[in-house]
Short mmCIF file of C-alpha atoms and ligand atoms in Angstrom, two decimals:
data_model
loop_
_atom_site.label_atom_id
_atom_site.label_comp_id
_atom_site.label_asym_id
_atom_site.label_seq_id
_atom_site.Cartn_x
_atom_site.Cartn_y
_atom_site.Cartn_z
CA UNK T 1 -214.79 -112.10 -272.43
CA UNK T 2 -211.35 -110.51 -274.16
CA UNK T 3 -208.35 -109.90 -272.46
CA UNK T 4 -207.19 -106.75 -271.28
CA UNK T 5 -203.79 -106.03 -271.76
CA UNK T 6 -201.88 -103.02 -269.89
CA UNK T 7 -198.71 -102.31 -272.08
CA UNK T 8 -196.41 -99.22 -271.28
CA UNK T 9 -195.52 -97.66 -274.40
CA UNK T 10 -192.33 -96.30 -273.04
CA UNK T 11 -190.89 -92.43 -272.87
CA UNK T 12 -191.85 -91.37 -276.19
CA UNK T 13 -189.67 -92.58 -279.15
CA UNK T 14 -192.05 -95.46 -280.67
CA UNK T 15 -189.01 -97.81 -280.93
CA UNK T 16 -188.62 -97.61 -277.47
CA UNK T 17 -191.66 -99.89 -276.66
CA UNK T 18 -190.43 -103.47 -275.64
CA UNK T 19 -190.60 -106.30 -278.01
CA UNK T 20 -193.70 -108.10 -276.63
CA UNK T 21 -195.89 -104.67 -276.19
CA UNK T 22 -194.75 -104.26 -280.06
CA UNK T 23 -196.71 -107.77 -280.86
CA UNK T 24 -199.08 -107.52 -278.81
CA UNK T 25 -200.29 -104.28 -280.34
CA UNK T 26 -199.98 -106.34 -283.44
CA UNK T 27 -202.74 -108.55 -282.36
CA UNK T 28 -205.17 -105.81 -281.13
CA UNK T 29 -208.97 -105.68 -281.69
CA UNK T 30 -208.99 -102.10 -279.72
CA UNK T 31 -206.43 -100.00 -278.09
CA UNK T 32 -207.13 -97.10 -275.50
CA UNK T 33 -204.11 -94.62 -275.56
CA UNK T 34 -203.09 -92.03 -273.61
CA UNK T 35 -202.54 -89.56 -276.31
CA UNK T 36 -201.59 -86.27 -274.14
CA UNK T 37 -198.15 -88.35 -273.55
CA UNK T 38 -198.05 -91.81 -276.14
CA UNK T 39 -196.99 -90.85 -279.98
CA UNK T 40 -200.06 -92.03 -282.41
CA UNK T 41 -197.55 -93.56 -284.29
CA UNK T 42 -197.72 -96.65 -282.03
CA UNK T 43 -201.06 -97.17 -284.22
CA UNK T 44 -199.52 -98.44 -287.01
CA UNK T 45 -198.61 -101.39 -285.57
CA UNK T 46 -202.24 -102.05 -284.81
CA UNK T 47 -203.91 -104.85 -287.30
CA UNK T 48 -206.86 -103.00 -289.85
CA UNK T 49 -210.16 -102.52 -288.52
CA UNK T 50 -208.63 -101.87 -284.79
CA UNK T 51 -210.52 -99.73 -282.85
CA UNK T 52 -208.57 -96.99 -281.39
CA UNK T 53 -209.42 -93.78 -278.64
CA UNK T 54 -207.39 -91.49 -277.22
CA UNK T 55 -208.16 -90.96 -273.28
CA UNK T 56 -206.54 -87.91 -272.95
CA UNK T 57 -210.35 -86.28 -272.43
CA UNK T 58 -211.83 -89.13 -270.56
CA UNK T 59 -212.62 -89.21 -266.99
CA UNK T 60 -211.73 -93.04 -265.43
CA UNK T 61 -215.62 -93.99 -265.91
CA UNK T 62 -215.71 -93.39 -269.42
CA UNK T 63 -212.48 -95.06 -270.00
CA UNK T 64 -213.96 -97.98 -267.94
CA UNK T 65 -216.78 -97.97 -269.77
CA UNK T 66 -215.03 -97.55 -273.03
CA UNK T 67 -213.03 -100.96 -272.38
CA UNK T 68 -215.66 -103.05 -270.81
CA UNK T 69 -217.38 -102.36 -273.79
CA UNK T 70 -214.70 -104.02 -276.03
CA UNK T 71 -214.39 -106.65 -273.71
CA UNK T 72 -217.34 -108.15 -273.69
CA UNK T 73 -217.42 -108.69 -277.92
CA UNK T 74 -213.62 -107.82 -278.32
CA UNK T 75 -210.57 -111.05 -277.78
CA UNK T 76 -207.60 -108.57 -277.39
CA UNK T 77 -207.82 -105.60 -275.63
CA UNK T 78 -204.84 -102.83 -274.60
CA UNK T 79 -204.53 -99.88 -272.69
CA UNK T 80 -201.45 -98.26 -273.92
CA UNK T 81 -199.80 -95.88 -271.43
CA UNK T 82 -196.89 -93.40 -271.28
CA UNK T 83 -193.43 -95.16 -269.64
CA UNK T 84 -194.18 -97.95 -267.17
CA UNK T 85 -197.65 -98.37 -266.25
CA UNK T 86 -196.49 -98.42 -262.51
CA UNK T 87 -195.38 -94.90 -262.47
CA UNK T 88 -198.06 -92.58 -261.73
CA UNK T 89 -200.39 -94.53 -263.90
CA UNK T 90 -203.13 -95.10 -262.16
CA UNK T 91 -203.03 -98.67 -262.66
CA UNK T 92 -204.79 -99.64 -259.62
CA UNK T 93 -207.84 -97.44 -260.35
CA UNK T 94 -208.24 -99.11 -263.46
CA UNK T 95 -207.78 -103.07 -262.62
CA UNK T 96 -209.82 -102.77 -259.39
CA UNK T 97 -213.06 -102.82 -261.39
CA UNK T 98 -212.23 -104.55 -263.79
CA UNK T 99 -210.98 -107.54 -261.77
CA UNK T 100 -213.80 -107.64 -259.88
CA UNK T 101 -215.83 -108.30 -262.82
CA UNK T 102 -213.00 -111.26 -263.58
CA UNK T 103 -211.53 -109.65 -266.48
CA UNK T 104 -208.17 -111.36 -267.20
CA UNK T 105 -205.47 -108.74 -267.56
CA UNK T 106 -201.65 -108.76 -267.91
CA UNK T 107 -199.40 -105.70 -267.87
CA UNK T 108 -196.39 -105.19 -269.86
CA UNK T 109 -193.39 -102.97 -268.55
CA UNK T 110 -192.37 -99.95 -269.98
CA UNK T 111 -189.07 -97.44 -270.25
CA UNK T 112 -189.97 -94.94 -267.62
CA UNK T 113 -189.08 -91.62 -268.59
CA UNK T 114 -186.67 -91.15 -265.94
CA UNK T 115 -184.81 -94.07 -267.23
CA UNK T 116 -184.73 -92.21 -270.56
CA UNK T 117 -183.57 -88.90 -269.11
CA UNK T 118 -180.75 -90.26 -267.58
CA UNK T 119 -180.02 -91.77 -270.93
CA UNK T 120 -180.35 -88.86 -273.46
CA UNK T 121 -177.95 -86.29 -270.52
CA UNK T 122 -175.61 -89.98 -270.53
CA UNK T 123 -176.31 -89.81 -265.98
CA UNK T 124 -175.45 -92.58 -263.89
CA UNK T 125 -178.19 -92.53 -261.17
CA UNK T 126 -175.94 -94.63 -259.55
CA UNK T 127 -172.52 -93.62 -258.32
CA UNK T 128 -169.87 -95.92 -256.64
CA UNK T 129 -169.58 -94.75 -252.80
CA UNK T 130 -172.04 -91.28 -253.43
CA UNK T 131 -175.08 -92.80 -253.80
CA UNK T 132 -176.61 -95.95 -254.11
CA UNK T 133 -180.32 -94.96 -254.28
CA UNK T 134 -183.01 -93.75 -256.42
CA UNK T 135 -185.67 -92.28 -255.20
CA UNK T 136 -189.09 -92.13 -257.72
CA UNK T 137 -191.10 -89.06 -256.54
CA UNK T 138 -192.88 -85.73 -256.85
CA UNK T 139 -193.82 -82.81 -255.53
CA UNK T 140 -197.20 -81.61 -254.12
CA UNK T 141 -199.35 -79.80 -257.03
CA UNK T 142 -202.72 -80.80 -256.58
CA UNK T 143 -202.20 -83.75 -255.41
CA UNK T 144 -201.42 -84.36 -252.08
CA UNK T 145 -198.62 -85.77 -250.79
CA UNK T 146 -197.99 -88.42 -247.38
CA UNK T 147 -196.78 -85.68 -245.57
CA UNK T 148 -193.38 -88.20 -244.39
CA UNK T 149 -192.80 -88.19 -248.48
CA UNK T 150 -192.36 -84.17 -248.81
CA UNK T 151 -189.56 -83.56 -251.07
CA UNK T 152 -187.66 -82.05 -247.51
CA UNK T 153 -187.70 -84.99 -246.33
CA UNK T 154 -186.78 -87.87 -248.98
CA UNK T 155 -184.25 -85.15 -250.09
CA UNK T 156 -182.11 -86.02 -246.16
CA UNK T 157 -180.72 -89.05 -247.70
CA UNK T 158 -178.99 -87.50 -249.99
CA UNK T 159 -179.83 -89.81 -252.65
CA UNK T 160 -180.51 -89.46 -256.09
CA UNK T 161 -183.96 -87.85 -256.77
CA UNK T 162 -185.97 -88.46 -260.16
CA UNK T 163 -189.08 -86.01 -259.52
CA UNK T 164 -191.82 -86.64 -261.96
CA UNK T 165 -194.74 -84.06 -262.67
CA UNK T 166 -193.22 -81.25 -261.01
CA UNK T 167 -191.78 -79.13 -263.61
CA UNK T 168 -194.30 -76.31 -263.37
CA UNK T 169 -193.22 -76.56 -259.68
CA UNK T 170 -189.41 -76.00 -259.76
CA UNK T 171 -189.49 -72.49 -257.09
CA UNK T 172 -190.91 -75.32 -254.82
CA UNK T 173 -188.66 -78.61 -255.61
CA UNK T 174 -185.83 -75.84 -255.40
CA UNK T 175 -186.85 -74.68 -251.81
CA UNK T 176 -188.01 -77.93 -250.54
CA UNK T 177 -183.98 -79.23 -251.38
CA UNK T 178 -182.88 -75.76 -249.36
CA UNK T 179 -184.65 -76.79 -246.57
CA UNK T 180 -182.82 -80.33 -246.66
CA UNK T 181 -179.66 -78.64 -246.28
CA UNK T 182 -178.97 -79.07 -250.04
CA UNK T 183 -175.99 -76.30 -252.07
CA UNK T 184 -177.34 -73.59 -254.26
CA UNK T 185 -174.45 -75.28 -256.59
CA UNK T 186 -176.12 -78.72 -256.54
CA UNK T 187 -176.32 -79.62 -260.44
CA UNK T 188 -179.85 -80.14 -261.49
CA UNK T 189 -180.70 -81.99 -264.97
CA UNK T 190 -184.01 -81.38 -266.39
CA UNK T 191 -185.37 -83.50 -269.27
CA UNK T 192 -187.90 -82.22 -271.84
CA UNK T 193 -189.98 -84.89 -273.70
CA UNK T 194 -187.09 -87.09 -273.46
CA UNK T 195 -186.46 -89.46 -277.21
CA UNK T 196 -189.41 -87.79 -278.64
CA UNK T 197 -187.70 -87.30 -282.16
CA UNK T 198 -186.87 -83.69 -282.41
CA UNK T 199 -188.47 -82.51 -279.32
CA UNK T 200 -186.02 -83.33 -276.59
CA UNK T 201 -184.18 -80.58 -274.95
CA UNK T 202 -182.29 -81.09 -272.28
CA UNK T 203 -181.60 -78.05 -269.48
CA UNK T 204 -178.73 -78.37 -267.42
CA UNK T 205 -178.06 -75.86 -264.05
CA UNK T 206 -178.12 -75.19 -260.29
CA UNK T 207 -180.63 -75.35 -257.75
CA UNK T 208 -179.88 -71.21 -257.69
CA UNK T 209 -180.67 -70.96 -261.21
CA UNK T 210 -182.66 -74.33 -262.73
CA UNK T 211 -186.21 -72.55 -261.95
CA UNK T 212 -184.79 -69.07 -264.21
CA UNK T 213 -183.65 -71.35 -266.65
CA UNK T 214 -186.76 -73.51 -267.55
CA UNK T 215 -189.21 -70.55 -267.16
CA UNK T 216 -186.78 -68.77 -269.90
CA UNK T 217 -186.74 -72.12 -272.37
CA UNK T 218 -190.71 -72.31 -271.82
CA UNK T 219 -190.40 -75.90 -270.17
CA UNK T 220 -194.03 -75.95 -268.38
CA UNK T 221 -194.94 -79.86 -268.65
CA UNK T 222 -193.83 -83.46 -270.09
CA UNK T 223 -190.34 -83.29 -268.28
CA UNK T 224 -188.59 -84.86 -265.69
CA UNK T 225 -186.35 -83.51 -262.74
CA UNK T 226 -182.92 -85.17 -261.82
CA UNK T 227 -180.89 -84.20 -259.15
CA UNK T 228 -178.55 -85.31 -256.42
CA UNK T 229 -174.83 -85.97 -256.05
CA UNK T 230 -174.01 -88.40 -258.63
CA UNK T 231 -175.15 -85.87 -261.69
CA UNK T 232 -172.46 -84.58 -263.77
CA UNK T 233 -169.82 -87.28 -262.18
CA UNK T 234 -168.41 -87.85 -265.71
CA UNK T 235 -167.15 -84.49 -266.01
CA UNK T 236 -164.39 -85.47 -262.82
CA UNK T 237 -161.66 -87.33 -262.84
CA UNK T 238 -161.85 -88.28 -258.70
CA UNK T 239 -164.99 -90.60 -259.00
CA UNK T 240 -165.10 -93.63 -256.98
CA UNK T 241 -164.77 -96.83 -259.33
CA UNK T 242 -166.99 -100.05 -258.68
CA UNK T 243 -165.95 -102.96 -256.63
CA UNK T 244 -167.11 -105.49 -259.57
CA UNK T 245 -164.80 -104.20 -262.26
CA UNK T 246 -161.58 -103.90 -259.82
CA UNK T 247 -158.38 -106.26 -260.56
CA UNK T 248 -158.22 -107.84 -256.84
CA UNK T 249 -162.25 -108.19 -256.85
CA UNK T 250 -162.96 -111.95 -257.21
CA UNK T 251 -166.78 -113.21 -258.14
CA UNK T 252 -169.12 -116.03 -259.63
CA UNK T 253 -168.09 -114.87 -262.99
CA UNK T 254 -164.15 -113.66 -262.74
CA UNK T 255 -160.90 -114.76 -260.07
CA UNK T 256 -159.36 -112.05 -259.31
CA UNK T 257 -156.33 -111.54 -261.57
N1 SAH Z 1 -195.57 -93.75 -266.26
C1 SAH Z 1 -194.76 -92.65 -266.74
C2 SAH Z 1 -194.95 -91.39 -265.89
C3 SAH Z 1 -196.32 -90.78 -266.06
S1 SAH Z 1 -196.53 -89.31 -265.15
C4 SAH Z 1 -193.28 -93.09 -266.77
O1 SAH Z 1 -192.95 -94.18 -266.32
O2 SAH Z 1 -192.49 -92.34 -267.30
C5 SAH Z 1 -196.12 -88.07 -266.31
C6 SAH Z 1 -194.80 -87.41 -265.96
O3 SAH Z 1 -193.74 -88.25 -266.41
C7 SAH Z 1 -194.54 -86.08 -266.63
O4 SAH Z 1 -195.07 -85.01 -265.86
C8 SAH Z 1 -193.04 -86.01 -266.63
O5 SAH Z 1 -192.53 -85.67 -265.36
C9 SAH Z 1 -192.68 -87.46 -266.88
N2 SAH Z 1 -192.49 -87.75 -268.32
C10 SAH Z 1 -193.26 -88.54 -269.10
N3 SAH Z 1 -192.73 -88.65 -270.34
C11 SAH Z 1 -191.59 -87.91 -270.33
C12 SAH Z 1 -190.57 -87.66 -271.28
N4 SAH Z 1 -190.60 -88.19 -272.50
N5 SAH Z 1 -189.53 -86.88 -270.91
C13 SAH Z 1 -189.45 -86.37 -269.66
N6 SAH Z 1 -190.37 -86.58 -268.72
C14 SAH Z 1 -191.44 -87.34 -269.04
#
């Protein structure tokens, strides 16, 4: 029986796969994408006579069944996915049955797209004495969400929030971060097919006017939500700067000079 192989194609860009999911598309006998959000392009890189599907109409059996298919004749196997297989990728669903039929598998990390958004708007998620948290989420559509993960509440810690397949839901992100006591001024970045060559647009604005602003630039899908007090810090001048980098800060790789 072949391999399965779970590679994360990363944000959009093709170059912005890693080097190993590169090769090991090089060495594919099939590859199951997921086309609605993973450029075609990353086909090229597949050897001749690859087989190749796009699961963007598939239900989970019929990608199953796709893949145990190739298995049993095939040696290399991958399921390419959008960003990091981890994210919202319904990873588990897919090596449950297949483990239990003893299908060797290995997965291969990816960009996530909210990596890549902070990139292409140049964010720190991270700011020195603000916030020292990320918090990977997303708001209730129609899926459900633990009811102790509502946006209200991860939105008290006043951390950093990446929100991930919410865009057609900004009226609610915005009035689940009112009810967590957040400004109408809060800056809120939203990312639009993030290093997909010429498709990226990037939306800057407030919680009072983010929702206005997407409807009116036709943003309905494929784009991520960043908000929380470290956004726009490099516009100031009265940031907190890191401990590591400081003069009198002494560590394994520097004495303090
Ligand atoms: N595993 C993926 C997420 C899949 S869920 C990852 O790690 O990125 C799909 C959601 O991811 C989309 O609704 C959107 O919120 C986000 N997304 C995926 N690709 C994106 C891109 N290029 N730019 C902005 N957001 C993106």
């Amino acid at each position: 029986m072949g391999k399965l192989w779970i590679v994360g194609a990363g944000p959009g860009a093709v170059d912005l796969i890693t080097v190993r999911g590169r090769e090991v598309i090089s060495r594919a006998n099939a590859i199951l994408y997921a086309g609605s959000l993973v450029s075609p392009q990353h086909l090229d890189f597949a050897p001749p006579g690859c087989e190749t599907a796009d699961s963007s109409s598939m239900t989970l059996d019929e990608m199953l069944q796709w893949l145990k298919e190739r298995l049993g004749r095939l040696e290399h196997v991958v399921r390419l996915q959008t960003g990091d297989p981890s994210l919202y990728g319904a990873l588990t669903e897919l090596t449950t049955p297949l483990r239990r039929q003893g299908v060797e598998m290995e997965v291969i990390p990816g960009v996530s797209s909210a990596m890549a958004s902070a990139a292409a708007a140049m964010e720190s998620l991270t700011l020195p004495e603000v916030t020292q948290t990320v918090i990977l989420t997303r708001t209730e559509g129609r899926t459900p969400m633990p009811e102790k993960e509502q946006l209200r509440h991860l939105a008290a810690h006043g951390a950093t929030l990446c929100i991930f397949l919410s865009a057609t839901l900004l009226e609610k992100v915005t009035w689940e971060l009112y009810q967590a006591g957040w400004s109408q001024e809060q800056p809120v970045l939203v990312v639009h097919k993030a290093t997909w060559p010429g498709e990226e647009r990037i939306i800057r604005g407030r919680l009072a006017d983010i929702a206005q602003s997407c409807r009116e630039a036709g943003i309905g899908s494929q784009a991520m939500i960043i908000t929380g007090p470290a956004l726009n810090a490099a516009g100031r001048d009265d940031n907190p700067v890191s401990r590591l980098y400081a003069d009198d800060f002494s560590h394994q790789f520097r004495t303090a000079g």
